[in-house]
Short mmCIF file of C-alpha atoms in Angstrom, two decimals:
data_model
loop_
_atom_site.label_atom_id
_atom_site.label_comp_id
_atom_site.label_asym_id
_atom_site.label_seq_id
_atom_site.Cartn_x
_atom_site.Cartn_y
_atom_site.Cartn_z
CA MET A 1103 21.44 -76.49 -50.22
CA ARG A 1104 19.14 -79.40 -49.45
CA THR A 1105 16.42 -78.86 -46.90
CA ALA A 1106 14.40 -81.66 -45.42
CA ARG A 1107 10.64 -81.42 -45.49
CA ARG A 1108 9.23 -81.35 -42.02
CA PRO A 1109 5.77 -82.67 -41.18
CA ARG A 1110 3.16 -80.02 -40.42
CA ALA A 1111 2.73 -81.27 -36.87
CA GLU A 1112 6.40 -80.61 -36.26
CA ILE A 1113 6.17 -77.12 -37.72
CA ARG A 1114 3.14 -76.26 -35.58
CA THR A 1115 4.31 -77.74 -32.30
CA GLY A 1116 8.07 -77.44 -32.63
CA THR A 1117 8.34 -81.07 -31.48
CA PRO A 1118 10.48 -83.21 -33.80
CA ILE A 1119 8.45 -85.98 -35.43
CA ARG A 1120 9.90 -89.40 -36.19
CA GLU A 1121 8.45 -91.22 -39.17
CA ASP A 1122 8.35 -95.01 -39.18
CA THR A 1123 9.23 -95.97 -42.74
CA MET A 1124 7.82 -99.48 -42.37
CA THR A 1125 4.28 -98.45 -41.42
CA GLY A 1126 4.24 -94.87 -42.65
CA THR A 1127 3.12 -93.59 -39.25
CA THR A 1128 4.61 -90.69 -37.37
CA GLU A 1129 5.02 -90.12 -33.68
CA PRO A 1130 6.66 -87.42 -31.58
CA ARG A 1131 10.26 -88.09 -30.75
CA ARG A 1132 10.64 -88.44 -27.01
CA ALA A 1133 13.76 -87.11 -25.35
CA THR A 1134 15.03 -89.12 -22.42
CA GLY A 1135 17.46 -88.34 -19.66
CA TRP A 1136 20.20 -89.94 -21.72
CA THR A 1137 20.09 -87.09 -24.22
CA GLY A 1138 21.97 -85.05 -21.63
CA TRP A 1139 24.45 -87.89 -21.16
CA VAL A 1140 25.20 -87.98 -24.87
CA ALA A 1141 25.82 -84.22 -24.81
CA PHE A 1142 27.99 -84.82 -21.74
CA CYS A 1143 29.92 -87.40 -23.80
CA GLY A 1144 30.57 -84.78 -26.46
CA LEU A 1145 31.96 -82.44 -23.81
CA MET A 1146 33.97 -85.28 -22.27
CA LEU A 1147 35.49 -86.11 -25.67
CA VAL A 1148 36.56 -82.48 -26.09
CA LEU A 1149 37.95 -82.51 -22.54
CA LEU A 1150 39.71 -85.85 -23.14
CA GLY A 1151 41.23 -84.32 -26.25
CA LEU A 1152 42.60 -81.45 -24.19
CA PHE A 1153 43.88 -83.92 -21.56
CA HIS A 1154 45.60 -85.98 -24.26
CA ALA A 1155 47.17 -82.83 -25.71
CA VAL A 1156 48.52 -81.71 -22.32
CA GLU A 1157 49.77 -85.22 -21.58
CA GLY A 1158 51.44 -85.27 -24.99
CA LEU A 1159 53.13 -81.92 -24.45
CA VAL A 1160 54.42 -83.03 -21.05
CA ALA A 1161 55.78 -86.26 -22.57
CA VAL A 1162 57.53 -84.36 -25.37
CA PHE A 1163 59.05 -81.59 -23.23
CA ASP A 1164 59.56 -83.12 -19.74
CA GLU A 1165 60.34 -86.85 -19.83
CA GLY A 1166 61.36 -86.82 -16.15
CA TYR A 1167 57.82 -85.96 -15.07
CA TYR A 1168 56.50 -89.51 -15.30
CA ARG A 1169 56.81 -92.22 -12.66
CA VAL A 1170 58.94 -94.66 -14.67
CA GLY A 1171 61.38 -94.34 -17.53
CA SER A 1172 60.23 -95.17 -21.02
CA SER A 1173 61.79 -98.64 -20.66
CA GLY A 1174 59.34 -99.40 -17.83
CA LEU A 1175 56.26 -98.97 -20.04
CA SER A 1176 54.30 -101.86 -21.52
CA VAL A 1177 55.31 -100.80 -25.01
CA HIS A 1178 58.92 -99.66 -25.21
CA MET A 1179 58.70 -96.32 -27.01
CA SER A 1180 60.37 -93.07 -26.12
CA TYR A 1181 58.30 -90.50 -24.28
CA THR A 1182 58.65 -88.26 -27.31
CA ALA A 1183 56.85 -90.87 -29.44
CA TRP A 1184 54.19 -91.29 -26.74
CA GLY A 1185 53.83 -87.51 -26.64
CA TRP A 1186 53.17 -87.23 -30.36
CA LEU A 1187 50.71 -90.13 -30.13
CA HIS A 1188 48.83 -88.35 -27.34
CA LEU A 1189 48.86 -85.06 -29.25
CA GLY A 1190 47.38 -86.77 -32.31
CA LEU A 1191 44.71 -88.46 -30.21
CA GLY A 1192 43.94 -85.11 -28.59
CA VAL A 1193 43.26 -83.40 -31.91
CA VAL A 1194 41.06 -86.29 -33.07
CA ALA A 1195 39.13 -86.27 -29.79
CA VAL A 1196 38.34 -82.55 -29.97
CA VAL A 1197 37.08 -82.84 -33.56
CA VAL A 1198 34.99 -85.93 -32.76
CA GLY A 1199 33.62 -84.35 -29.57
CA ILE A 1200 32.41 -81.32 -31.51
CA GLY A 1201 30.78 -83.68 -34.01
CA VAL A 1202 29.00 -85.54 -31.20
CA LEU A 1203 27.75 -82.25 -29.76
CA ARG A 1204 26.35 -81.37 -33.19
CA GLY A 1205 24.49 -84.72 -33.26
CA GLY A 1206 26.37 -86.43 -36.07
CA THR A 1207 25.91 -90.19 -36.33
CA VAL A 1208 29.36 -90.71 -37.87
CA ALA A 1209 30.90 -88.63 -35.07
CA GLN A 1210 29.17 -90.83 -32.49
CA ALA A 1211 30.62 -93.98 -34.04
CA ALA A 1212 34.03 -92.30 -34.26
CA GLY A 1213 33.65 -91.20 -30.63
CA ALA A 1214 33.08 -94.77 -29.46
CA VAL A 1215 36.08 -95.97 -31.50
CA PHE A 1216 38.22 -93.11 -30.16
CA ALA A 1217 37.22 -93.83 -26.56
CA ALA A 1218 38.16 -97.50 -27.02
CA ALA A 1219 41.52 -96.50 -28.53
CA SER A 1220 42.08 -94.03 -25.69
CA ALA A 1221 41.39 -96.75 -23.11
CA VAL A 1222 43.88 -99.10 -24.80
CA VAL A 1223 46.54 -96.37 -24.98
CA HIS A 1224 46.07 -95.59 -21.29
CA LEU A 1225 46.24 -99.27 -20.38
CA LEU A 1226 49.63 -99.35 -22.09
CA PHE A 1227 50.63 -96.05 -20.43
CA ILE A 1228 49.39 -97.00 -16.94
CA ALA A 1229 52.88 -97.60 -15.49
CA ALA A 1230 53.87 -93.99 -16.21
CA TYR A 1231 50.88 -92.33 -14.57
CA PRO A 1232 48.58 -94.89 -12.87
CA ALA A 1233 45.97 -92.69 -11.18
CA TRP A 1234 45.43 -90.47 -14.20
CA SER A 1235 45.24 -93.45 -16.55
CA LEU A 1236 42.50 -95.02 -14.42
CA VAL A 1237 40.51 -91.76 -14.44
CA VAL A 1238 40.74 -91.51 -18.23
CA ILE A 1239 39.81 -95.19 -18.70
CA THR A 1240 36.73 -94.67 -16.51
CA ILE A 1241 35.66 -91.65 -18.58
CA ASP A 1242 36.27 -93.67 -21.76
CA VAL A 1243 33.99 -96.47 -20.56
CA LEU A 1244 31.19 -93.99 -19.75
CA VAL A 1245 31.57 -92.36 -23.17
CA ILE A 1246 31.43 -95.72 -24.96
CA TYR A 1247 28.32 -96.81 -23.05
CA ALA A 1248 26.38 -93.60 -23.58
CA LEU A 1249 27.25 -93.31 -27.27
CA ILE A 1250 26.52 -96.92 -28.17
CA VAL A 1251 23.39 -97.44 -26.09
CA HIS A 1252 21.82 -93.96 -26.19
CA GLY A 1253 23.52 -92.17 -29.10
CA LYS A 1254 20.46 -92.27 -31.36
CA GLU A 1255 18.54 -90.02 -28.99
CA ILE A 1256 20.55 -86.98 -30.05
CA THR A 1257 21.25 -87.75 -33.73
CA ILE A 1258 20.38 -85.36 -36.53
CA GLU A 1259 17.56 -86.60 -38.74
CA ASP A 1260 18.45 -86.33 -42.44
#
């Protein structure tokens, strides 16, 4: 098991130290208010995953639930196919959300990609469930913004 060497100042104070590799200087890492937003994004990704899973199960088992028939959607697929797509997205979102909560850089990139894919899927699915699709797209935009602009504030230092 590989352990990273921590600077003595970090060990004494408990404050993570960031080392600038260009100048060789170190400075305390400052947490901002966006750290909480990135953690919120991780929770939102897990929640979006659960929403996608429920939406997928409804599409698979109760096609009459939605506002229009499958022929009225932007992409003409059966609700069963949409359901499996949503279930798959749900599983991916939960895994990625847990990774974001753990501070993984790869998970943050995957979270931004997932949120973009989720927004596109809900744009295509908007005729079936307009209000819910708009709510999910709004959450997706917030997740993308927080992960791309402020994601580094919660990353794990290797």
